[in-house]
Structure formats: C-alpha cells, structure tokens
PDB file of C-alpha atoms in Angstrom:
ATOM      1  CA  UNK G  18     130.663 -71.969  16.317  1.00  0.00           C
ATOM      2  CA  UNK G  19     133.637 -73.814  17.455  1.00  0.00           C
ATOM      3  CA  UNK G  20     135.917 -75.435  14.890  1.00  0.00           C
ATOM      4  CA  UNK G  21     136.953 -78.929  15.684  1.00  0.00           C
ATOM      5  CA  UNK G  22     140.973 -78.212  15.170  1.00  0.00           C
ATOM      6  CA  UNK G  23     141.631 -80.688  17.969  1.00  0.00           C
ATOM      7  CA  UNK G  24     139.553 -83.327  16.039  1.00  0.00           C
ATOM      8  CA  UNK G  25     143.155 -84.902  14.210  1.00  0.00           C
ATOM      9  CA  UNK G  26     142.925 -87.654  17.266  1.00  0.00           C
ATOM     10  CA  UNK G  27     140.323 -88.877  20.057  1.00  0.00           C
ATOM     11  CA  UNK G  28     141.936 -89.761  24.191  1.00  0.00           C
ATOM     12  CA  UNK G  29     140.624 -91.853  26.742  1.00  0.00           C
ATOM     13  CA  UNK G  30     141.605 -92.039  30.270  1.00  0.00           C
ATOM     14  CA  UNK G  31     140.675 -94.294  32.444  1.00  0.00           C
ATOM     15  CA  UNK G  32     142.001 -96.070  36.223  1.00  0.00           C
ATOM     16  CA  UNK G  33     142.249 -99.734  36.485  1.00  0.00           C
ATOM     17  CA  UNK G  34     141.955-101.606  40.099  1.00  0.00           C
ATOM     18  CA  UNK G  35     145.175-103.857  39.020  1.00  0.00           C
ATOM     19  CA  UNK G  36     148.718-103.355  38.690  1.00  0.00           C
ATOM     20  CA  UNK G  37     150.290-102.272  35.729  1.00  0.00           C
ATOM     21  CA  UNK G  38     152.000-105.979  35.159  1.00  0.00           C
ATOM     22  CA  UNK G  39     147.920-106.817  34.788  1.00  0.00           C
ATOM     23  CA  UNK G  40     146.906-104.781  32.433  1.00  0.00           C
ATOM     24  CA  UNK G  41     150.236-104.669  30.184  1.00  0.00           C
ATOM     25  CA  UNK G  42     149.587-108.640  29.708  1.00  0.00           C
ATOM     26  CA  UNK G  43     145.996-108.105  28.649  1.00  0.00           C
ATOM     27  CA  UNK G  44     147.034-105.557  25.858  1.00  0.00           C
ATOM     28  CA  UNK G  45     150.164-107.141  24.883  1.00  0.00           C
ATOM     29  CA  UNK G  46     148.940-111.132  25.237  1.00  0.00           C
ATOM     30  CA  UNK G  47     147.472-112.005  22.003  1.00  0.00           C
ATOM     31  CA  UNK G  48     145.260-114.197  23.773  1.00  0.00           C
ATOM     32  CA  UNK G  49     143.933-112.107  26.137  1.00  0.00           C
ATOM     33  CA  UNK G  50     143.896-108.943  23.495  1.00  0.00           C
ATOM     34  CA  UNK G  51     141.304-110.483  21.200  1.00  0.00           C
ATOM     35  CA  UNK G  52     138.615-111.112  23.860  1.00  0.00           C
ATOM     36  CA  UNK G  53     137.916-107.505  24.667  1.00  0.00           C
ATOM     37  CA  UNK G  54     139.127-105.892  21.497  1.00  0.00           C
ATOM     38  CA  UNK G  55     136.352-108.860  20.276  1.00  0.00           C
ATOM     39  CA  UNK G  56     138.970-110.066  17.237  1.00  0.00           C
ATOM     40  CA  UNK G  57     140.586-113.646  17.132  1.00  0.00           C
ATOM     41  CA  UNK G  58     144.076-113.354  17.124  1.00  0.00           C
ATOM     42  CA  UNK G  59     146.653-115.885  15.486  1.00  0.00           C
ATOM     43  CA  UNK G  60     149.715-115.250  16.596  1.00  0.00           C
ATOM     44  CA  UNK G  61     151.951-112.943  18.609  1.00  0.00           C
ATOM     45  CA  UNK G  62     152.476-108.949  18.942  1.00  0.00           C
ATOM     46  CA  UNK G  63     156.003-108.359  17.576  1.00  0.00           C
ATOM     47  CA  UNK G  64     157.035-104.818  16.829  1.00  0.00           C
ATOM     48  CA  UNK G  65     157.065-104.453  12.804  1.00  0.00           C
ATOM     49  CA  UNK G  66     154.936-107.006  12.095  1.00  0.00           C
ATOM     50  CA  UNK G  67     151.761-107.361  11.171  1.00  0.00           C
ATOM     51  CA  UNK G  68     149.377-109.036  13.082  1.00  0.00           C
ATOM     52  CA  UNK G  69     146.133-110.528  11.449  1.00  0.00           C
ATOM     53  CA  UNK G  70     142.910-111.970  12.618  1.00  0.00           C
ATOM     54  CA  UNK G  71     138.985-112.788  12.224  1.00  0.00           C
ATOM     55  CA  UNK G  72     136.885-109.805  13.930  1.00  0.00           C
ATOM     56  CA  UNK G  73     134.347-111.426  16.829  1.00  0.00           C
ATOM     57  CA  UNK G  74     132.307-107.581  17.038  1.00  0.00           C
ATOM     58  CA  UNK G  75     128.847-108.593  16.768  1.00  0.00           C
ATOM     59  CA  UNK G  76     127.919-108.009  12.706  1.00  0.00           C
ATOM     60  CA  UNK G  77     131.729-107.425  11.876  1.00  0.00           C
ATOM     61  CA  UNK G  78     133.016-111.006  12.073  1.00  0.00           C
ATOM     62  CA  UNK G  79     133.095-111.226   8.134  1.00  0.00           C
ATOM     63  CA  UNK G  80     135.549-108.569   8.290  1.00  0.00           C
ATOM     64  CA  UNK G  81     139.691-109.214   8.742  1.00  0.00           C
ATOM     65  CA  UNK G  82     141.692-107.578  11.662  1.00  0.00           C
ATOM     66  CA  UNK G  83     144.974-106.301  10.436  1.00  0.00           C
ATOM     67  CA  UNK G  84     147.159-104.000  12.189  1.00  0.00           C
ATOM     68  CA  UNK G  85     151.008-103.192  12.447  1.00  0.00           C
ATOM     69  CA  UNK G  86     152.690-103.405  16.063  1.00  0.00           C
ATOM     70  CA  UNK G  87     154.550-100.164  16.297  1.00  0.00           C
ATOM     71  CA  UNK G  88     155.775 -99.966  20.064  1.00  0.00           C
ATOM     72  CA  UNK G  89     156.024-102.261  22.712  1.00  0.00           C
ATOM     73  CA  UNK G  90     157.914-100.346  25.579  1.00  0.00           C
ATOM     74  CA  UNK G  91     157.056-103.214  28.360  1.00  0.00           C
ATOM     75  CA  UNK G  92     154.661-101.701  31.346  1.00  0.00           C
ATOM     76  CA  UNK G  93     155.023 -98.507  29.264  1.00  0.00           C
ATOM     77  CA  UNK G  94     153.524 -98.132  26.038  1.00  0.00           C
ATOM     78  CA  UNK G  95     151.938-100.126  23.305  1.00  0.00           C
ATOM     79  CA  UNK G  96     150.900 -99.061  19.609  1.00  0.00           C
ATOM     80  CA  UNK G  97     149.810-100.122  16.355  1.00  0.00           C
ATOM     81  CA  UNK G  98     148.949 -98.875  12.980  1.00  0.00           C
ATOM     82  CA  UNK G  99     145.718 -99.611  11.459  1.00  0.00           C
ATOM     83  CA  UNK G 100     143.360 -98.759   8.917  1.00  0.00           C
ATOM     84  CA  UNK G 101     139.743 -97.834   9.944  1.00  0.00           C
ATOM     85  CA  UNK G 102     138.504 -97.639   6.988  1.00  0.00           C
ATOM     86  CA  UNK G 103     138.889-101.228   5.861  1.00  0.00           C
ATOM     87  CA  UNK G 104     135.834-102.419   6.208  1.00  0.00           C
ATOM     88  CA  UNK G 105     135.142-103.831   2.386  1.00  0.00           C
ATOM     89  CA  UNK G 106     136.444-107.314   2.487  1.00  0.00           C
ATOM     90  CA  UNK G 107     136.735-107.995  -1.375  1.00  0.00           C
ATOM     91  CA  UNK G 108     139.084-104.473  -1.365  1.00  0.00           C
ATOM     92  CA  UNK G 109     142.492-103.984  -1.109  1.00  0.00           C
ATOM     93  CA  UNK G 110     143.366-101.420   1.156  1.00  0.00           C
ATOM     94  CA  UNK G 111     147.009-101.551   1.337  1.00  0.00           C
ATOM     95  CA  UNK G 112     147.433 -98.182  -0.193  1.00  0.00           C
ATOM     96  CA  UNK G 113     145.098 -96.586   2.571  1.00  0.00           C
ATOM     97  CA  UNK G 114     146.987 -94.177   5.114  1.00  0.00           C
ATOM     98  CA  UNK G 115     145.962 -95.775   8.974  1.00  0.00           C
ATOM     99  CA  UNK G 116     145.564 -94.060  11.681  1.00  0.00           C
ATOM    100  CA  UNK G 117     147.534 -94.953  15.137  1.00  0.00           C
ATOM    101  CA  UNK G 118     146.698 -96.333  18.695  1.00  0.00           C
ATOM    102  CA  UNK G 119     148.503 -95.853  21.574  1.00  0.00           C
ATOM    103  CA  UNK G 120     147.985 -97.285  24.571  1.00  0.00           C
ATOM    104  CA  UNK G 121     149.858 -95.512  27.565  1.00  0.00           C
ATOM    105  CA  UNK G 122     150.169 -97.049  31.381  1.00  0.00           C
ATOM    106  CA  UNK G 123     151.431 -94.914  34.244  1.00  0.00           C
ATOM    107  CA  UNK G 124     151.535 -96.575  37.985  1.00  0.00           C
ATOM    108  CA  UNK G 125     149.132 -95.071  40.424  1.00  0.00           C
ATOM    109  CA  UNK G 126     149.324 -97.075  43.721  1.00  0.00           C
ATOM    110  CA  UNK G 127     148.058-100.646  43.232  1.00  0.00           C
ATOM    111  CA  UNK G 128     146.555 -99.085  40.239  1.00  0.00           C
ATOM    112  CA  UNK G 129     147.181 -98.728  36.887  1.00  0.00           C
ATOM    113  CA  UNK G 130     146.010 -94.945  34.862  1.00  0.00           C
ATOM    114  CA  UNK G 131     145.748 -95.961  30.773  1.00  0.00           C
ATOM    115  CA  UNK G 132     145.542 -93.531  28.305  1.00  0.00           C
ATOM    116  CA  UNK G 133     144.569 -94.299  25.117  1.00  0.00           C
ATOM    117  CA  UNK G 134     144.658 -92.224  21.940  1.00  0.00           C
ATOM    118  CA  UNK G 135     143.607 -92.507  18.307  1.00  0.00           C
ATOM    119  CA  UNK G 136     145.189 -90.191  16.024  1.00  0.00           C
ATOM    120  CA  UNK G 137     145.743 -89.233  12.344  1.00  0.00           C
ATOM    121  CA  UNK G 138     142.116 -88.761  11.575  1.00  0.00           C
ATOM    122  CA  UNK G 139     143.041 -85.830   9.016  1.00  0.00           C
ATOM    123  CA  UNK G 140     146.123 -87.489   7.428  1.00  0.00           C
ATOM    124  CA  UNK G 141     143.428 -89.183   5.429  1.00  0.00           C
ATOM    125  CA  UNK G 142     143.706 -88.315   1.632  1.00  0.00           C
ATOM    126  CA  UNK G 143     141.884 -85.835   0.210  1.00  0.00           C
ATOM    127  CA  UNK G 144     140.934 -87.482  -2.943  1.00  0.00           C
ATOM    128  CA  UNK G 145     139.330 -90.286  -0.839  1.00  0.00           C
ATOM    129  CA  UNK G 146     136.167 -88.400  -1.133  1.00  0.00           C
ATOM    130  CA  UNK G 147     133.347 -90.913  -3.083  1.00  0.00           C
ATOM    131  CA  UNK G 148     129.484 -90.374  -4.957  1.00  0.00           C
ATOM    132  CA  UNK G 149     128.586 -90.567  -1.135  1.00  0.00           C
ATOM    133  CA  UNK G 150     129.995 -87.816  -0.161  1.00  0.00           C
ATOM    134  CA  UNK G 151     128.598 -86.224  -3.544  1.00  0.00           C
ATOM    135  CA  UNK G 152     125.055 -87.084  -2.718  1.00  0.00           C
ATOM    136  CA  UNK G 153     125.311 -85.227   0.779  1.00  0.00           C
ATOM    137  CA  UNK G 154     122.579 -87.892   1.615  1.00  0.00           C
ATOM    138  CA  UNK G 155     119.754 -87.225   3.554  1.00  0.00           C
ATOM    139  CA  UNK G 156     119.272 -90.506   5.049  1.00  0.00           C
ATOM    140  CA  UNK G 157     122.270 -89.828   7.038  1.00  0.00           C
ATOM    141  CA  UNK G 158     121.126 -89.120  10.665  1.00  0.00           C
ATOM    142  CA  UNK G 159     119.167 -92.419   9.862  1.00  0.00           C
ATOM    143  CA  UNK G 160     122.204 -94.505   9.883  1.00  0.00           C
ATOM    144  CA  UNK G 161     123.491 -92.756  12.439  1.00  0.00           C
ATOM    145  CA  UNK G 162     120.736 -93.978  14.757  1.00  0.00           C
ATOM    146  CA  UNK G 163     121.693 -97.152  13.871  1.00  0.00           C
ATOM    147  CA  UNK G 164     124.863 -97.753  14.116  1.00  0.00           C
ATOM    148  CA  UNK G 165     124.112 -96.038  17.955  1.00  0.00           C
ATOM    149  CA  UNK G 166     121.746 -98.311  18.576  1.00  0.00           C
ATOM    150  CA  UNK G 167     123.833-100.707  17.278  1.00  0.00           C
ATOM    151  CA  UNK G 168     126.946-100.395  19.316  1.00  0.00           C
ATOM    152  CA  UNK G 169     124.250-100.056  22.470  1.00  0.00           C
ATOM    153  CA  UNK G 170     122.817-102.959  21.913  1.00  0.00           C
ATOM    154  CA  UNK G 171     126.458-104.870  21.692  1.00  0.00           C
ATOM    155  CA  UNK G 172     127.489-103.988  25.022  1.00  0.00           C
TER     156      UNK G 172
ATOM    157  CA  UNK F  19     122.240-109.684  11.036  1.00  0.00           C
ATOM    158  CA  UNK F  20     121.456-108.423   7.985  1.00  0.00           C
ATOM    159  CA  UNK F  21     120.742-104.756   9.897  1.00  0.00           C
ATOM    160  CA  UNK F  22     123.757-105.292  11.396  1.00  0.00           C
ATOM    161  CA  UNK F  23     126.176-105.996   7.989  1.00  0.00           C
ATOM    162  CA  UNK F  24     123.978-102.466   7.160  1.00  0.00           C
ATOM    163  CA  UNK F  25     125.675-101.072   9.766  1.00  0.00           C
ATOM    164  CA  UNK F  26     128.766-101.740   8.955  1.00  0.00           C
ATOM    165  CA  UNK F  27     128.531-100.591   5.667  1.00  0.00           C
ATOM    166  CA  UNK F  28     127.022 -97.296   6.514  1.00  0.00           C
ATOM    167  CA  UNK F  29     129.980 -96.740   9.243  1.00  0.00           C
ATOM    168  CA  UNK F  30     132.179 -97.233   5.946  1.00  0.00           C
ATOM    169  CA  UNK F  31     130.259 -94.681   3.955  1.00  0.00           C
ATOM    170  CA  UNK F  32     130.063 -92.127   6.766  1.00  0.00           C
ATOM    171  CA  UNK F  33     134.049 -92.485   6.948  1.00  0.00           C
ATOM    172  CA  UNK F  34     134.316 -91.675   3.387  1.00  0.00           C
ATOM    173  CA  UNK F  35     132.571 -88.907   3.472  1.00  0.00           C
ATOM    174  CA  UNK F  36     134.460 -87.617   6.288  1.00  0.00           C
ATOM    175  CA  UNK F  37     137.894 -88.205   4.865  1.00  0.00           C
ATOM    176  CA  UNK F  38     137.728 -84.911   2.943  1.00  0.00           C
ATOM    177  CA  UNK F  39     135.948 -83.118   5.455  1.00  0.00           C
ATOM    178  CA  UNK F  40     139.235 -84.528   7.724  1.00  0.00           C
ATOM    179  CA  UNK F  41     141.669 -83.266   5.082  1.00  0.00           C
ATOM    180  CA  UNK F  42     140.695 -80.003   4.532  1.00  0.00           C
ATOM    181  CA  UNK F  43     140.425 -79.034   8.438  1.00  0.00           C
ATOM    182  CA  UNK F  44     144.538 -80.109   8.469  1.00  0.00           C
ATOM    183  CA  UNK F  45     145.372 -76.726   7.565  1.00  0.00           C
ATOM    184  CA  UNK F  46     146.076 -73.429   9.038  1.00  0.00           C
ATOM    185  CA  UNK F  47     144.673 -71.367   6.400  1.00  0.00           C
ATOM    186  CA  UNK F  48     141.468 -72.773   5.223  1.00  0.00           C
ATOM    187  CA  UNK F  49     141.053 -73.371   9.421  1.00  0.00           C
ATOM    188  CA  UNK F  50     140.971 -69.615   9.176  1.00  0.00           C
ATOM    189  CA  UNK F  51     139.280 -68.744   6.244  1.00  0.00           C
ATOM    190  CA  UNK F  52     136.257 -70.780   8.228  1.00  0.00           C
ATOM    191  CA  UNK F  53     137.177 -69.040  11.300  1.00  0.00           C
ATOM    192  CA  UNK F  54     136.727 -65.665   9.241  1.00  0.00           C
ATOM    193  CA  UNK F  55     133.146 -67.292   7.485  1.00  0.00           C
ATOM    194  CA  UNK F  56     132.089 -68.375  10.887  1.00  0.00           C
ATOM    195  CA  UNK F  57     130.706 -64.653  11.344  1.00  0.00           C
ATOM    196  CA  UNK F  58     127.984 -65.874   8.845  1.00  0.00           C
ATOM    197  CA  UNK F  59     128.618 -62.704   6.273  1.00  0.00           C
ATOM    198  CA  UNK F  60     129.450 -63.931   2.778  1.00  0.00           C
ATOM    199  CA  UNK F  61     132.995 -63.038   1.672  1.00  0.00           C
ATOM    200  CA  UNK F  62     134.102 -62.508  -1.858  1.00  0.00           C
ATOM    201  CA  UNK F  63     137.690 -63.748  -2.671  1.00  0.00           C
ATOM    202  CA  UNK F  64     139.219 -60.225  -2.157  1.00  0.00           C
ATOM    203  CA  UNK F  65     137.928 -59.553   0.927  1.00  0.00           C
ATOM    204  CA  UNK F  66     139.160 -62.798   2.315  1.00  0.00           C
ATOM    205  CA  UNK F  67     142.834 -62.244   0.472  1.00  0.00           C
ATOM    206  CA  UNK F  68     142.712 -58.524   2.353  1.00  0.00           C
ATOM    207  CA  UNK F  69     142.314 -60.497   5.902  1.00  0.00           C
ATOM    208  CA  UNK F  70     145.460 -62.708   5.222  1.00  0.00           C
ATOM    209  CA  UNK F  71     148.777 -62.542   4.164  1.00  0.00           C
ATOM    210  CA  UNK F  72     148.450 -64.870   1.291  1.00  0.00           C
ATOM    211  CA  UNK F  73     147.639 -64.221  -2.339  1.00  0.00           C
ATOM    212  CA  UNK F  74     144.586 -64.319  -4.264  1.00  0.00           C
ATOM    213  CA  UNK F  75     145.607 -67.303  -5.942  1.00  0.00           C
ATOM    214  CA  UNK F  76     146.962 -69.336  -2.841  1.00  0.00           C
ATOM    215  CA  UNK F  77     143.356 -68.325  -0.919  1.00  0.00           C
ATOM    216  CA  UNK F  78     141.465 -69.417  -3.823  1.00  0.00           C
ATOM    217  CA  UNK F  79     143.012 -73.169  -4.029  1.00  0.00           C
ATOM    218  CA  UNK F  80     142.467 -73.463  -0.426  1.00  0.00           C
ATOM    219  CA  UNK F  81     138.886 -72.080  -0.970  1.00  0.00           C
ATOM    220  CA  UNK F  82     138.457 -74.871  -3.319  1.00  0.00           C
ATOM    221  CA  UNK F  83     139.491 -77.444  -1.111  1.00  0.00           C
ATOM    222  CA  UNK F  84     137.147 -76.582   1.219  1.00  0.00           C
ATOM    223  CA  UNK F  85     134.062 -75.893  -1.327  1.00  0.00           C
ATOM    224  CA  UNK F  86     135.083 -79.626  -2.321  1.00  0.00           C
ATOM    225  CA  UNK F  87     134.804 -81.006   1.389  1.00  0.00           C
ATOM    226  CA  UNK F  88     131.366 -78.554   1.009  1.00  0.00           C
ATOM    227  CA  UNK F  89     132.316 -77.131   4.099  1.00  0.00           C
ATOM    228  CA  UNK F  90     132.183 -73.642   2.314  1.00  0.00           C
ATOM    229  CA  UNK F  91     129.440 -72.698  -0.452  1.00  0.00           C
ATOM    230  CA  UNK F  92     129.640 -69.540  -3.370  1.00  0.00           C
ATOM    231  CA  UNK F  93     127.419 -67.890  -4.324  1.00  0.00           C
ATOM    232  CA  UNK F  94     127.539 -65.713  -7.413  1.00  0.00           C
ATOM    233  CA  UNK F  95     126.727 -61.981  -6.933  1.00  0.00           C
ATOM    234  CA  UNK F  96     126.825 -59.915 -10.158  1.00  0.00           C
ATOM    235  CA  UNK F  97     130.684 -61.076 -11.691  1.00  0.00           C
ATOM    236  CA  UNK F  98     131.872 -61.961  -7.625  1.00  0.00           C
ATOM    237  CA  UNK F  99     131.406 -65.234  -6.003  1.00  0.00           C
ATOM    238  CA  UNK F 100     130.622 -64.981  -2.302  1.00  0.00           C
ATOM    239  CA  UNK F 101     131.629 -67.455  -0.129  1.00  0.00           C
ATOM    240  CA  UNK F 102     129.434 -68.932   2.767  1.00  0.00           C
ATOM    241  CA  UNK F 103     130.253 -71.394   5.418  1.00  0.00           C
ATOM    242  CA  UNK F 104     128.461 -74.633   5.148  1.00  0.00           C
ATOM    243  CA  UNK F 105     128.185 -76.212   9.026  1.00  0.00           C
ATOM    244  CA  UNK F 106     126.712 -79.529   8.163  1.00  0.00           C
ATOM    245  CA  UNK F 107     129.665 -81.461   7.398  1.00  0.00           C
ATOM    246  CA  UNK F 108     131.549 -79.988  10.845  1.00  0.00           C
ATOM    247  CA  UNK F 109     128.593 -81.384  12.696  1.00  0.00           C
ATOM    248  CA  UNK F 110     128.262 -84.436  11.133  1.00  0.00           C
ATOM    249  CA  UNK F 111     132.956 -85.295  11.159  1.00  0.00           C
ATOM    250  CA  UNK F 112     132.268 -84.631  14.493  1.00  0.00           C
ATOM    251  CA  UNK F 113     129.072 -87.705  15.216  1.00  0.00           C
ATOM    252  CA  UNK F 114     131.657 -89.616  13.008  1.00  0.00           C
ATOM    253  CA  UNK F 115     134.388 -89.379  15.623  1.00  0.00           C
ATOM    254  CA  UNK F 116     131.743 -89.470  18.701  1.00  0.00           C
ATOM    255  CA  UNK F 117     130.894 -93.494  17.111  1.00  0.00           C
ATOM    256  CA  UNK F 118     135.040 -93.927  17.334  1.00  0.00           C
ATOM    257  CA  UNK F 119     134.966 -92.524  20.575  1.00  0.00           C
ATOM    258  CA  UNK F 120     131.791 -94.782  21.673  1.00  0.00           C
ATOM    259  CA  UNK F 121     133.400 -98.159  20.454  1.00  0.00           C
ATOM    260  CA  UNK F 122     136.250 -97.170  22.239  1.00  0.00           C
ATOM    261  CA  UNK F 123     134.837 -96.673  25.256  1.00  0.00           C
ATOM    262  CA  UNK F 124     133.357 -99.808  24.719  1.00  0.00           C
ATOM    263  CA  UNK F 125     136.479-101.653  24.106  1.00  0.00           C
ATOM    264  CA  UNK F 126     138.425-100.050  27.164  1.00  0.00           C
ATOM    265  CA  UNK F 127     134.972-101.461  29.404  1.00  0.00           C
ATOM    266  CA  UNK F 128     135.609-104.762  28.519  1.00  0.00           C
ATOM    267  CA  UNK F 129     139.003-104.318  29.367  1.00  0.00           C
ATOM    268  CA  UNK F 130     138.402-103.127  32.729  1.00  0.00           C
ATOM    269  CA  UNK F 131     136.154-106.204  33.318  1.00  0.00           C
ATOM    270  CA  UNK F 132     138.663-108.513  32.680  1.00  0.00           C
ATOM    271  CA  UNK F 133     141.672-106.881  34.295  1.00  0.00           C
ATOM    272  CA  UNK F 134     139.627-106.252  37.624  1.00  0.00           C
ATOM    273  CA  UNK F 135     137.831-109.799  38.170  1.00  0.00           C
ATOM    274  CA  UNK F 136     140.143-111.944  37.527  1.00  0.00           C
ATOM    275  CA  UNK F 137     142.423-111.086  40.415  1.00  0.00           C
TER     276      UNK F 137
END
C-alpha cells in the first residue's frame, strides 16, 4: 500500500488564455474574487488583515467567509490563512490552526501558468478528534456520495 | 436545501475525523512503524523497537497515537499485544482531500471562465 506522506498539502496547475495583469486583478480584486470563489466580499485584501464575508456556494451561504491575507507580491503571489474546518456558525473557531492558500502566477507568453496549493492539512491538532471519529460510522461512504454529487451538481 | 445544509455538515464531520488521522501521519516514526505494518504481519512492541533506533517506550507513545487515529489495531496474544495496520482511515483522509481537491478544481474553473471571456 502506499502511504499518503505527501498528503500535508493538495497543488493545482493550470494555464490561463490572459495575461498575468488579468488574472492577478481577479484574485486580488475583492470584487471580482467573490464571484468565482462564490463568497461576498466587503472590503479590500490588505496583507494582515482579515477579510470577512457571506459564502454564495450553493447550501453554504449561512456560513461566514473569514480568512487572513498573508502575501500579496503583485503579478507574483497571493496567500491567505484560513480555517476549513469552520463550518459551525454558532462556534467559535478562533483557536483552530488554518491551513494556507497560495496562489502562484508565472508569465508564459500571452499566458498566464497559476499554481495553487493548499497546505497544512496535518498541522491540525491531534486532540481535535470527536464521538465521530469514535463511532468509525458506517454511513460514511453514504455522505460521501453526497457531498460528490453535491459539488457535481453545483457546477 | 435541507440535503444540501446535510452536506455541509457531513463535510464538517468527515474533517474531524480526519484531523487525527492528519496528525498522526506528520511524523517520521509512526510513518514507519506503518510502513513496517504495511507487510500485513502483526508486530508485538519488541519486534517493532528491534527495527528502529528508538526505545520501547518512545515506540509505544507513538503506537498509541496511531491506535488513537485507529490507523493501527492490537491484538492481545497470550501477555503480548500485536499490532495490525488498520487501512480504512488512510483510504478514507485520502476521499477527504480528493472533495478539497474537487472544490478546488471547481473554484479555479470558474476562474478561468471569467479571466478568458471577458477580454
């Protein structure tokens, strides 16, 4: 069997058909951020701030979009901190380690290569563990199929 | 909608119980103590401490972080506990991170849509 040590983070790379000025204003614009990332944004990205906001994802919008602007290198590189496992409106989650997203751009012609990357999946605490992950639940794969039917059926 | 709100409350769930599972992967040592169980032959304690440089008592705490994450299961033979590797939990952090991975790709469509047609 193969162990998933390279499972800490999760990449994407993918080429864009417009320059790099382009896509840099459609991560870095508030306003045009929250239409694909599907959250409505209130105000601007500043590094070390935290920027809030409803979440428009189909069956998430009673859920709050908070993240912390790490980097904004312009044309370059843009990250934020946030917490994945938020997802309980009516808890406080302040305490919760995040995980971080980087967004990476790299010329290619008239095109633009981004990289994305998630990472910090195992800084997550151990004693996070809950009577969930007790009852080792059978219904599992259920919910699985779901929430993949789910996210197909958003697109 | 209501499915939907299920949804989201089962992607919470199946976070939680992957946090451990997580956790106890970010180390060398218990990474090879499932390495070692991977063979699919129970191992007692000392045979495990004989494969590594580490003592008894340092493989046992790690053993117990990953009996806790129940990616490892003991069984007791006569006054030894055996330990077996439990590949359930591997499979299922790794459908966890293949949903991330999906909403992602997801996300970076849209973004291509609206970087590419509005030229």
């Amino acid at each position: 069997m193969t162990l998933p040590i390279e499972q800490d983070r999760i990449e994407k790379r993918i080429e864009l058909k417009a320059p790099i000025s382009r896509v840099w204003s459609a991560l870095t614009d508030h306003r045009e951020f929250g239409p694909w990332f599907r959250v409505d944004l209130q105000g601007l990205f500043v590094p070390g701030q935290t920027s809030r906001g409803q979440i428009t994802y189909p069956g998430y919008e009673h859920l709050q979009w908070e993240a912390v602007v790490q980097k904004m290198e312009p044309e370059r590189l843009f990250s934020f901190t946030w917490k994945p496992t938020a997802i309980d409106p009516k808890k406080d989650y302040s305490k919760e380690p995040s995980t971080l997203v980087e967004f990476r751009l790299r010329p290619k012609g008239e095109r633009t290569v981004l990289t994305l990357t998630e990472s910090g999946f195992s800084k997550l605490p151990f004693d996070h563990r809950d009577e969930a992950f007790r009852r080792n639940d059978d219904g599992w794969t259920d919910q699985m199929k779901n929430i993949e039917r789910h996210v197909e059926q958003a697109n | 909608m209501s499915s939907k709100r299920t949804s989201a409350v089962a992607d919470q769930r199946l976070f939680r119980q992957h946090a451990p599972v997580f956790a106890a992967l970010s180390d060398e040592t218990r990474l090879s103590l499932l390495a070692t169980l991977s063979a699919g032959v129970p191992c007692s304690i000392s045979q495990l401490t004989a494969d590594s440089k580490m003592s008894r008592q340092a493989i046992t705490k790690h053993l117990r972080v990953l009996e806790t994450a129940g990616l490892v299961r003991a069984e007791t033979a006569g006054r030894e506990r055996r330990f077996q590797l439990e590949p359930r939990p591997l499979g299922e952090a790794r459908a966890y991170l293949d949903l991330v991975s999906q909403q992602w790709d997801e996300a970076l469509t849209q973004l291509k849509k609206l970087v590419e047609t509005d030229e």
